[in-house]
PDB file of C-alpha atoms in Angstrom:
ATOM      1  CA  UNK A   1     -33.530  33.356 -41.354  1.00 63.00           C
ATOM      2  CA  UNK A   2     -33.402  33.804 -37.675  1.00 74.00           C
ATOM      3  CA  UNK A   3     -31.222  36.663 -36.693  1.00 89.00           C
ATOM      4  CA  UNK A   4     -29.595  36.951 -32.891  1.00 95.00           C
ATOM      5  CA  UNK A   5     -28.012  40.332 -31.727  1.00 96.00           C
ATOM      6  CA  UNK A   6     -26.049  41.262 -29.593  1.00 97.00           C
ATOM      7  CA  UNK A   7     -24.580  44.918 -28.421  1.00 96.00           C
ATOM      8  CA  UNK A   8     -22.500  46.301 -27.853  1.00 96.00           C
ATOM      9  CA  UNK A   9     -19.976  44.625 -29.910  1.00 95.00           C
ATOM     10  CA  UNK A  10     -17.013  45.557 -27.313  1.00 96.00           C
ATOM     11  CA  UNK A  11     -16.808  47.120 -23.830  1.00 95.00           C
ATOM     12  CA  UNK A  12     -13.360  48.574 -22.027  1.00 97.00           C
ATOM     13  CA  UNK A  13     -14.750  49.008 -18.617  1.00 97.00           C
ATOM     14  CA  UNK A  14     -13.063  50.217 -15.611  1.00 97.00           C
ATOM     15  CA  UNK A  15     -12.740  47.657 -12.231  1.00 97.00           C
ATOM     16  CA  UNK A  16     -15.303  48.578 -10.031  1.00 97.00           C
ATOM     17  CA  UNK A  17     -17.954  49.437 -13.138  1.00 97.00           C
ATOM     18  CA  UNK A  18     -21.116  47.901 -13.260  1.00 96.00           C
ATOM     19  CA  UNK A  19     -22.292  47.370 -16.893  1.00 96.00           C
ATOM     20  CA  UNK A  20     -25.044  45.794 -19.381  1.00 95.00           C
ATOM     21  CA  UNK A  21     -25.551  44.475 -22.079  1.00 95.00           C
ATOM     22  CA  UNK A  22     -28.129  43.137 -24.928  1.00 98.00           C
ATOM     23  CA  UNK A  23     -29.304  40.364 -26.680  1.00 98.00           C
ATOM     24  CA  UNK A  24     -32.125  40.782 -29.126  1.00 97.00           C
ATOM     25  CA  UNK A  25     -33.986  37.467 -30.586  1.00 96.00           C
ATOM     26  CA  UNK A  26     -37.491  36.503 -32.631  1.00 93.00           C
ATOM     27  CA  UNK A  27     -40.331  37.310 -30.122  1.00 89.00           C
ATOM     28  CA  UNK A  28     -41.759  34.094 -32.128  1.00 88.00           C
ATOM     29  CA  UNK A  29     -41.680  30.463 -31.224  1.00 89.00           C
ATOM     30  CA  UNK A  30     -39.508  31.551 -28.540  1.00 91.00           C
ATOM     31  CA  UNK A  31     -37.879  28.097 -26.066  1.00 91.00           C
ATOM     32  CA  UNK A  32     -35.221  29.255 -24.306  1.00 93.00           C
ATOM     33  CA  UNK A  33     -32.601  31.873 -23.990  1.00 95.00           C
ATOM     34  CA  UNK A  34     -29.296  30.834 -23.102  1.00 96.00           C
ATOM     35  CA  UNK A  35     -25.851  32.963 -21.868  1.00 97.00           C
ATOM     36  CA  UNK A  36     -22.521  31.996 -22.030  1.00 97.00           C
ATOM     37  CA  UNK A  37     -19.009  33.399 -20.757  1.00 97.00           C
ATOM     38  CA  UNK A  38     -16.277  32.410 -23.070  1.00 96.00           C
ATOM     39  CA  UNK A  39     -12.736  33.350 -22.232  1.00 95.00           C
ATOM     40  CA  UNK A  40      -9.735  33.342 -23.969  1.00 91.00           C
ATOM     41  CA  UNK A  41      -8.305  29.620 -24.525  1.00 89.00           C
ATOM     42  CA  UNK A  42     -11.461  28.201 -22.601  1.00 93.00           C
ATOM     43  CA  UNK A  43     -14.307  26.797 -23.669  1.00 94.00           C
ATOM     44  CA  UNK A  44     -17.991  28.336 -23.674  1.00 95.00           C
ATOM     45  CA  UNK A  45     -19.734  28.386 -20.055  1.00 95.00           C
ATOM     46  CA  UNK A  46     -23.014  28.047 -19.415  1.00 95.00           C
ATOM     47  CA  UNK A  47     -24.018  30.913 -17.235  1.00 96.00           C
ATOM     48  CA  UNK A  48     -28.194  31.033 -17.364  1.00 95.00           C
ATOM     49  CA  UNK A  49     -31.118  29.202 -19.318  1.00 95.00           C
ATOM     50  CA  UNK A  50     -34.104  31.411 -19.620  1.00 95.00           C
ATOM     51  CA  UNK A  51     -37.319  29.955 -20.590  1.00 92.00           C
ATOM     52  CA  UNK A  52     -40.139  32.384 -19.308  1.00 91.00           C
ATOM     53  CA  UNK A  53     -40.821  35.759 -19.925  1.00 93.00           C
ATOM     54  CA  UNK A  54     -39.890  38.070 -16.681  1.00 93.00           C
ATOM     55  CA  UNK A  55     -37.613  35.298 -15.897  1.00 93.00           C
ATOM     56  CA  UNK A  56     -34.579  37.033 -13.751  1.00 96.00           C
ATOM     57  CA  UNK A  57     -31.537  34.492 -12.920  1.00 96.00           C
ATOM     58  CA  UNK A  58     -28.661  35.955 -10.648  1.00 97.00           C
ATOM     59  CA  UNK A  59     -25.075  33.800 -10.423  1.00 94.00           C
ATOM     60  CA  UNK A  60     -23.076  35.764  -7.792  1.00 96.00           C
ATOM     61  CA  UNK A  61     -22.506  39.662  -9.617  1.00 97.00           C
ATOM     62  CA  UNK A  62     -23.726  38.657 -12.767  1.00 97.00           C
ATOM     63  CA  UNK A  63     -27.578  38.757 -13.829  1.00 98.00           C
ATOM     64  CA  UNK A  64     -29.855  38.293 -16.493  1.00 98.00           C
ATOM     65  CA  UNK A  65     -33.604  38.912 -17.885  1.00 98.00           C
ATOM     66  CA  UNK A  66     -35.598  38.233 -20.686  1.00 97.00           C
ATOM     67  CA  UNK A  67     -38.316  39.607 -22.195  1.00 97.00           C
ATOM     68  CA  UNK A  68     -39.913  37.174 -25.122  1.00 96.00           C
ATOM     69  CA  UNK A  69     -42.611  39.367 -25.707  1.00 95.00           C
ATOM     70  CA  UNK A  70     -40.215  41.992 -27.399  1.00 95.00           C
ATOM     71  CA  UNK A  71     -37.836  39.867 -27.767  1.00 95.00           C
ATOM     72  CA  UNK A  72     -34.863  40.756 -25.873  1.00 96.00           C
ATOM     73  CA  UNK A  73     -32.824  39.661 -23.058  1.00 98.00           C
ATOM     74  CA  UNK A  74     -30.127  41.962 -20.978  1.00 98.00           C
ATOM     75  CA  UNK A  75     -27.177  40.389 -18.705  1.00 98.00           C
ATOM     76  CA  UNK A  76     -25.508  42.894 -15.965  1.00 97.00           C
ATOM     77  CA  UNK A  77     -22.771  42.656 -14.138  1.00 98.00           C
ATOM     78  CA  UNK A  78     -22.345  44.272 -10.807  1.00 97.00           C
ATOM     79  CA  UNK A  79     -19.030  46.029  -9.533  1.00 97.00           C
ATOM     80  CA  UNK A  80     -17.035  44.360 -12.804  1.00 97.00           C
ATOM     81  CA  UNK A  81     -13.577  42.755 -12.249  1.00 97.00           C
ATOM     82  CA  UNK A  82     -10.604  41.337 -14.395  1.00 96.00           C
ATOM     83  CA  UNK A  83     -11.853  38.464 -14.265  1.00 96.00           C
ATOM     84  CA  UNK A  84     -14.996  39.268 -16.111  1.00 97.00           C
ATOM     85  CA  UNK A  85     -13.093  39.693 -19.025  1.00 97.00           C
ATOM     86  CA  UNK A  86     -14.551  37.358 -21.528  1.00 97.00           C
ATOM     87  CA  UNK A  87     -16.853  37.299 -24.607  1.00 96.00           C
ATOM     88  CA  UNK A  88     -20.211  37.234 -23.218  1.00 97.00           C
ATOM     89  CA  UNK A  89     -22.727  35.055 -25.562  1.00 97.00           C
ATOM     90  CA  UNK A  90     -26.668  34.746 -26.443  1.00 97.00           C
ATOM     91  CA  UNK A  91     -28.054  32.174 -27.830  1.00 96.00           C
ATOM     92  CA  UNK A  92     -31.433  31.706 -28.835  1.00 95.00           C
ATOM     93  CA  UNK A  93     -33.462  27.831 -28.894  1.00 91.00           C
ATOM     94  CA  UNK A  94     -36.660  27.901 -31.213  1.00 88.00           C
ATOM     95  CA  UNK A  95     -39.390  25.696 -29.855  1.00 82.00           C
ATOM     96  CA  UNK A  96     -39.001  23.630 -33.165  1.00 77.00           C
ATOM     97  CA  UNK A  97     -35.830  23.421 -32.837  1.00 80.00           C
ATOM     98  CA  UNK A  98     -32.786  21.137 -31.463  1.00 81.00           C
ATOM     99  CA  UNK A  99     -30.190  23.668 -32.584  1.00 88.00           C
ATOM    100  CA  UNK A 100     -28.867  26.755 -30.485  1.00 91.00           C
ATOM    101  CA  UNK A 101     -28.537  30.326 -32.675  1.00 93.00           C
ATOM    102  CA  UNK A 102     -25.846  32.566 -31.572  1.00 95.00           C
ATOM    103  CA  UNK A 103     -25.363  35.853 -31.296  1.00 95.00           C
ATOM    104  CA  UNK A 104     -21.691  37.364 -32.470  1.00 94.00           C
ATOM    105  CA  UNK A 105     -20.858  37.792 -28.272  1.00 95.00           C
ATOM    106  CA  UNK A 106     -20.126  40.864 -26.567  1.00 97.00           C
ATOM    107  CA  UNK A 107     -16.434  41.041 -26.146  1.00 96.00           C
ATOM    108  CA  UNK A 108     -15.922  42.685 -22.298  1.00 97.00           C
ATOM    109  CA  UNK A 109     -12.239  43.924 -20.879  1.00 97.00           C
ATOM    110  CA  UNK A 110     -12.165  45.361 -17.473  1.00 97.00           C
ATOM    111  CA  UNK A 111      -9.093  47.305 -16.594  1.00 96.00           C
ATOM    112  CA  UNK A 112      -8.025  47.295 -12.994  1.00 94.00           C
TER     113      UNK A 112
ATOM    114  CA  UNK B   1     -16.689  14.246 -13.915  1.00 60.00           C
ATOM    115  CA  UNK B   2     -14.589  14.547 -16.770  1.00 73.00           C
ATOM    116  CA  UNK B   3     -15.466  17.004 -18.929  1.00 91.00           C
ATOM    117  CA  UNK B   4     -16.622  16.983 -22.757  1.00 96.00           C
ATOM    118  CA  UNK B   5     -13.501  15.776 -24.673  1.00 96.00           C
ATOM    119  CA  UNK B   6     -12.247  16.443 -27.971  1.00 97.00           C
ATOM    120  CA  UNK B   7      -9.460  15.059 -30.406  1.00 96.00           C
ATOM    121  CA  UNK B   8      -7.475  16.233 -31.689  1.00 97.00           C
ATOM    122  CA  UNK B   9      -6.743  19.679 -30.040  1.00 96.00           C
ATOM    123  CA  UNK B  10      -5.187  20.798 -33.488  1.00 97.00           C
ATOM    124  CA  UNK B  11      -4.913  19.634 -37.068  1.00 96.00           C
ATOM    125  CA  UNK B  12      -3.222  20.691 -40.188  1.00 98.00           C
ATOM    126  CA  UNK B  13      -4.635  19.687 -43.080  1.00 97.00           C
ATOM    127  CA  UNK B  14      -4.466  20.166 -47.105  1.00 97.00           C
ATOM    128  CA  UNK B  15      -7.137  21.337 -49.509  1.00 97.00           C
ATOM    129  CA  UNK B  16      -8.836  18.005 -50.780  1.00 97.00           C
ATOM    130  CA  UNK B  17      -8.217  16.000 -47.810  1.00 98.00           C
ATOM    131  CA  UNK B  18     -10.863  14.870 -45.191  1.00 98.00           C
ATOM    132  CA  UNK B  19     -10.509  15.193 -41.239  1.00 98.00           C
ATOM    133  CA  UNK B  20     -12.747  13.230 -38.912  1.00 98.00           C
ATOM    134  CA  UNK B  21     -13.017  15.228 -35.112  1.00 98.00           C
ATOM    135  CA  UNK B  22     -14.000  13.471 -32.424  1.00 98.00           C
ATOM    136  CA  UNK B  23     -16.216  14.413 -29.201  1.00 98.00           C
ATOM    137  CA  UNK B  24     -16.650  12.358 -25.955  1.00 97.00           C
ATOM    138  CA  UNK B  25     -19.822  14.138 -23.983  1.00 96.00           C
ATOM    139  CA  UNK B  26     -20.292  13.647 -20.353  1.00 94.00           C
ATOM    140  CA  UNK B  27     -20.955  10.890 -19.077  1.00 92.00           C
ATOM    141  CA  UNK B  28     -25.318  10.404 -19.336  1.00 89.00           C
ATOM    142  CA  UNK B  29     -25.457  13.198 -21.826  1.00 91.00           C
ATOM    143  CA  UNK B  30     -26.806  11.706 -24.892  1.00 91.00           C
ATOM    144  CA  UNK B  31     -27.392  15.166 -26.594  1.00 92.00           C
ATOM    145  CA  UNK B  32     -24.449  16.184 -28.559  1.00 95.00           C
ATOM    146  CA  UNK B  33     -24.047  19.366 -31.087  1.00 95.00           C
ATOM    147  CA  UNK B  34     -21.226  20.625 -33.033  1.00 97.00           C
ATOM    148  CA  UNK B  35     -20.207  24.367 -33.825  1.00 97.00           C
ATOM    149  CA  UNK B  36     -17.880  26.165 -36.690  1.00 97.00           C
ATOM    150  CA  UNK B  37     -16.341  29.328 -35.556  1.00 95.00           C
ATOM    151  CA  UNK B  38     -14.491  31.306 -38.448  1.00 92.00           C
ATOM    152  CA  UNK B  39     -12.689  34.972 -38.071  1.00 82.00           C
ATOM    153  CA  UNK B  40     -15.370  37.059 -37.113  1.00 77.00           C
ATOM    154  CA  UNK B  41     -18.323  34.995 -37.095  1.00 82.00           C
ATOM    155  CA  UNK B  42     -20.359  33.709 -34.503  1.00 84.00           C
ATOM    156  CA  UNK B  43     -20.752  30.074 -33.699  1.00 94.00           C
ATOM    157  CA  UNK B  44     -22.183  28.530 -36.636  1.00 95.00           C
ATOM    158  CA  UNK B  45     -24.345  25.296 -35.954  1.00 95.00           C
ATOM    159  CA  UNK B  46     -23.504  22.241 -37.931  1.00 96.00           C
ATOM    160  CA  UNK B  47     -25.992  19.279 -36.789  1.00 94.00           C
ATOM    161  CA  UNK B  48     -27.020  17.995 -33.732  1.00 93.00           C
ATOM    162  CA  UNK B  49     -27.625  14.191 -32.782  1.00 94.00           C
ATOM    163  CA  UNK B  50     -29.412  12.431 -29.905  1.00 92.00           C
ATOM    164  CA  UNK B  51     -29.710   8.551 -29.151  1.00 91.00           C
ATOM    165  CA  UNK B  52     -27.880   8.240 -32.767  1.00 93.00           C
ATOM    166  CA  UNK B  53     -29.935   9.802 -34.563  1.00 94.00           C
ATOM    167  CA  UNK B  54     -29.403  13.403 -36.224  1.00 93.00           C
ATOM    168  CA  UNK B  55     -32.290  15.830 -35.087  1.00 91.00           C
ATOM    169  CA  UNK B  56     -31.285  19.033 -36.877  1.00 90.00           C
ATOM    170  CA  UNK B  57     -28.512  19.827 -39.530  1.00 93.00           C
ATOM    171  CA  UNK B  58     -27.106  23.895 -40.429  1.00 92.00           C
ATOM    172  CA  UNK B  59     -26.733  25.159 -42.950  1.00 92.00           C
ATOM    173  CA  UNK B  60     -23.701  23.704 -44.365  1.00 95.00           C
ATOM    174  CA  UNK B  61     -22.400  21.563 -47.723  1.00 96.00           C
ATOM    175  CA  UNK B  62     -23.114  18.041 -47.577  1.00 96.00           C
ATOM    176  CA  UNK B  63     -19.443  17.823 -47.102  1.00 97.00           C
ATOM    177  CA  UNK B  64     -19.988  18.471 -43.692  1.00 98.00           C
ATOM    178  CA  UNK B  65     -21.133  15.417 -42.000  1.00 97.00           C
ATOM    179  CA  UNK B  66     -21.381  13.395 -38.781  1.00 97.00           C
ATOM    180  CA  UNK B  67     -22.528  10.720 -36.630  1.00 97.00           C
ATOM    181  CA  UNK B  68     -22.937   9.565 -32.898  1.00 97.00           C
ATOM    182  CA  UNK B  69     -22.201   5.742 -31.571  1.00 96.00           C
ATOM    183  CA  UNK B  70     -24.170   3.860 -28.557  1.00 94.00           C
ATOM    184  CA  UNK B  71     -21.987   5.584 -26.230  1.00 93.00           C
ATOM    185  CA  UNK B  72     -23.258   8.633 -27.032  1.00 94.00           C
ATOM    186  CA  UNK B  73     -19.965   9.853 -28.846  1.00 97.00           C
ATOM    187  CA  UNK B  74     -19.642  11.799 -31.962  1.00 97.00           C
ATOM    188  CA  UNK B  75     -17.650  12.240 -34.828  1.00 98.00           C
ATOM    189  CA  UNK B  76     -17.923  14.707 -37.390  1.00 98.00           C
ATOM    190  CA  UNK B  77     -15.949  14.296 -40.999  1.00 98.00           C
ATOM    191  CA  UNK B  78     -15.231  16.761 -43.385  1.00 98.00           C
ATOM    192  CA  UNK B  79     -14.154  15.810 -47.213  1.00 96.00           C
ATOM    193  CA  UNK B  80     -12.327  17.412 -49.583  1.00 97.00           C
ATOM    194  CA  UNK B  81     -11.591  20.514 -47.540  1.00 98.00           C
ATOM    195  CA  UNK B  82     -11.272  23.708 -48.578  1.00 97.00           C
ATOM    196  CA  UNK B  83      -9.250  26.856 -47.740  1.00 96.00           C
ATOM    197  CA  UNK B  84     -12.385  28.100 -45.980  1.00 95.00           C
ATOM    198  CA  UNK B  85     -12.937  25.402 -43.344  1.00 97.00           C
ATOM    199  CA  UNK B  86      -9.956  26.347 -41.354  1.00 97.00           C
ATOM    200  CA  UNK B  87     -11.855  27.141 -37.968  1.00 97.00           C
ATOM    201  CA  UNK B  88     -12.412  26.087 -34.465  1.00 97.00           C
ATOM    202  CA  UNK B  89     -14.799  23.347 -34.473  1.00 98.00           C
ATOM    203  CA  UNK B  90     -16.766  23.008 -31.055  1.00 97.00           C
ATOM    204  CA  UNK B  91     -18.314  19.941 -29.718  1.00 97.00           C
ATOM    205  CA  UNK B  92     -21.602  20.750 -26.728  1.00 96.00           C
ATOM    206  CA  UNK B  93     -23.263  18.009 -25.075  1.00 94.00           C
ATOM    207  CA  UNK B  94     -26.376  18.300 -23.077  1.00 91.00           C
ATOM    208  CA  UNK B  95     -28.545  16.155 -20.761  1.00 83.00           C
ATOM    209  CA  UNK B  96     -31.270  17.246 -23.113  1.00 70.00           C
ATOM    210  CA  UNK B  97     -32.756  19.566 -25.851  1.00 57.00           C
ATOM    211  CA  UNK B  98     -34.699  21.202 -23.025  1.00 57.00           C
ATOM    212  CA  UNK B  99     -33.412  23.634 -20.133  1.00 68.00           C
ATOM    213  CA  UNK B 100     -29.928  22.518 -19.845  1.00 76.00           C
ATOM    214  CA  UNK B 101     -27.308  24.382 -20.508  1.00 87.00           C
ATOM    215  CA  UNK B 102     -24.273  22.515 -23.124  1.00 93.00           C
ATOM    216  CA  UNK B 103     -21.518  21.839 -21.826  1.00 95.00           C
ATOM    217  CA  UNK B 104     -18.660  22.617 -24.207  1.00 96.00           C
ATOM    218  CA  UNK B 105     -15.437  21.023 -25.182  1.00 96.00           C
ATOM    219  CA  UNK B 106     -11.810  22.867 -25.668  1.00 95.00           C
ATOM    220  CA  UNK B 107     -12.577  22.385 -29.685  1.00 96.00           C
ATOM    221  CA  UNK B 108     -10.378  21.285 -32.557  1.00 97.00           C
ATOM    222  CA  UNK B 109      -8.490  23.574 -34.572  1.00 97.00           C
ATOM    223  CA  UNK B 110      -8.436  22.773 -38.112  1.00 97.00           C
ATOM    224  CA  UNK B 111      -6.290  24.632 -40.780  1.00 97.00           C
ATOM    225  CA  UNK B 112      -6.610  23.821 -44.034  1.00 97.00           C
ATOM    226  CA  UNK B 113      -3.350  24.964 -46.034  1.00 97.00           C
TER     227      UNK B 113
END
């Protein structure tokens, strides 16, 4: 069974924070490594597709890497704000597969 | 563009019934995958079709079933539902199985009473 994790489960953050978190995956018959930003009464957003190890993908204050060696990818966000509040998601893509696995999110509130 | 579309936005339902949900992708995607999220799971994958054809199905009772027409759409139907399918049901479509991201619809929310 193929297992995607994600941590922390929650983060309060203060405006102005920067912060980080993780998304571990099988190092094996890795594809791709996607993130989403999903907030509340919205659908899922594609925010990066990852595909090669020591990839690095930037979208304004938000960033991500992977590593598929070790299996692990982190996203950061720079300076956080309000807005950022969302649940942040991973999702892993075998290279056998057609199906995305997904991690339980990372649930993010930044006070102002 | 319009986005991906799904009907109905919410559904009531009784145990024993069946529900068909519907999903419009965007316009030239002809990839199109369908998610359960329950209380305090993740997004569970259901099945995912392409050109009509169903490439990969999760992990679910045969109950759970779907298909997609020319035009790309999808349903998916559920029979004889049970207390534990109440969830948001998510419909993705994608230019591809590759390096595209999905593009998600607003999902249906079923509750089975």
């Amino acid at each position: 069974i193929l297992n995607v994790e994600q941590s922390p489960q929650s983060l309060h953050v203060q405006e102005g924070d920067s912060t980080n978190f993780t998304c571990s995956f099988p190092s094996s018959n890795f594809y791709a490594l996607h993130w989403y930003r999903w907030e509340t009464a919205k659908s899922p957003e594609a925010l990066f597709v990852m595909t090669l190890n020591g990839d690095e993908k930037k979208k304004g204050r938000i960033s991500a890497t992977l590593n598929t060696k070790e299996g692990y990818s982190y996203l950061y966000i720079k300076g956080s704000q309000p807005e950022d509040s969302a649940t942040y998601l991973c999702a892993f893509k075998g290279d056998s597969s057609y199906k995305l696995i997904f991690g339980s999110g990372t649930r993010l509130l930044v006070r102002p | 563009k319009a986005g991906v579309t799904q009907t109905p936005r919410y559904l009531i339902k009784t145990r024993g019934q069946q529900v068909t949900l519907s999903c419009s992708p965007i316009s030239g995607h002809r990839s199109v995958s369908w998610y359960q999220q329950t209380p305090g799971q993740g997004l569970q994958f259901l099945f995912e079709y392409f050109s009509e054809t169903q490439r990969n199905k999760g992990n679910f009772p045969g109950r759970f079933s779907g298909r997609q027409f020319s035009n790309s759409r999808s349903e998916m139907n559920v029979s004889t539902l049970e207390l534990g399918d109440s969830a948001l049901y998510l419909c993705a479509s994608s230019l591809s199985h590759s390096n595209y991201g999905y593009t998600f619809g607003s999902g249906t929310r079923l509750t089975v009473v």
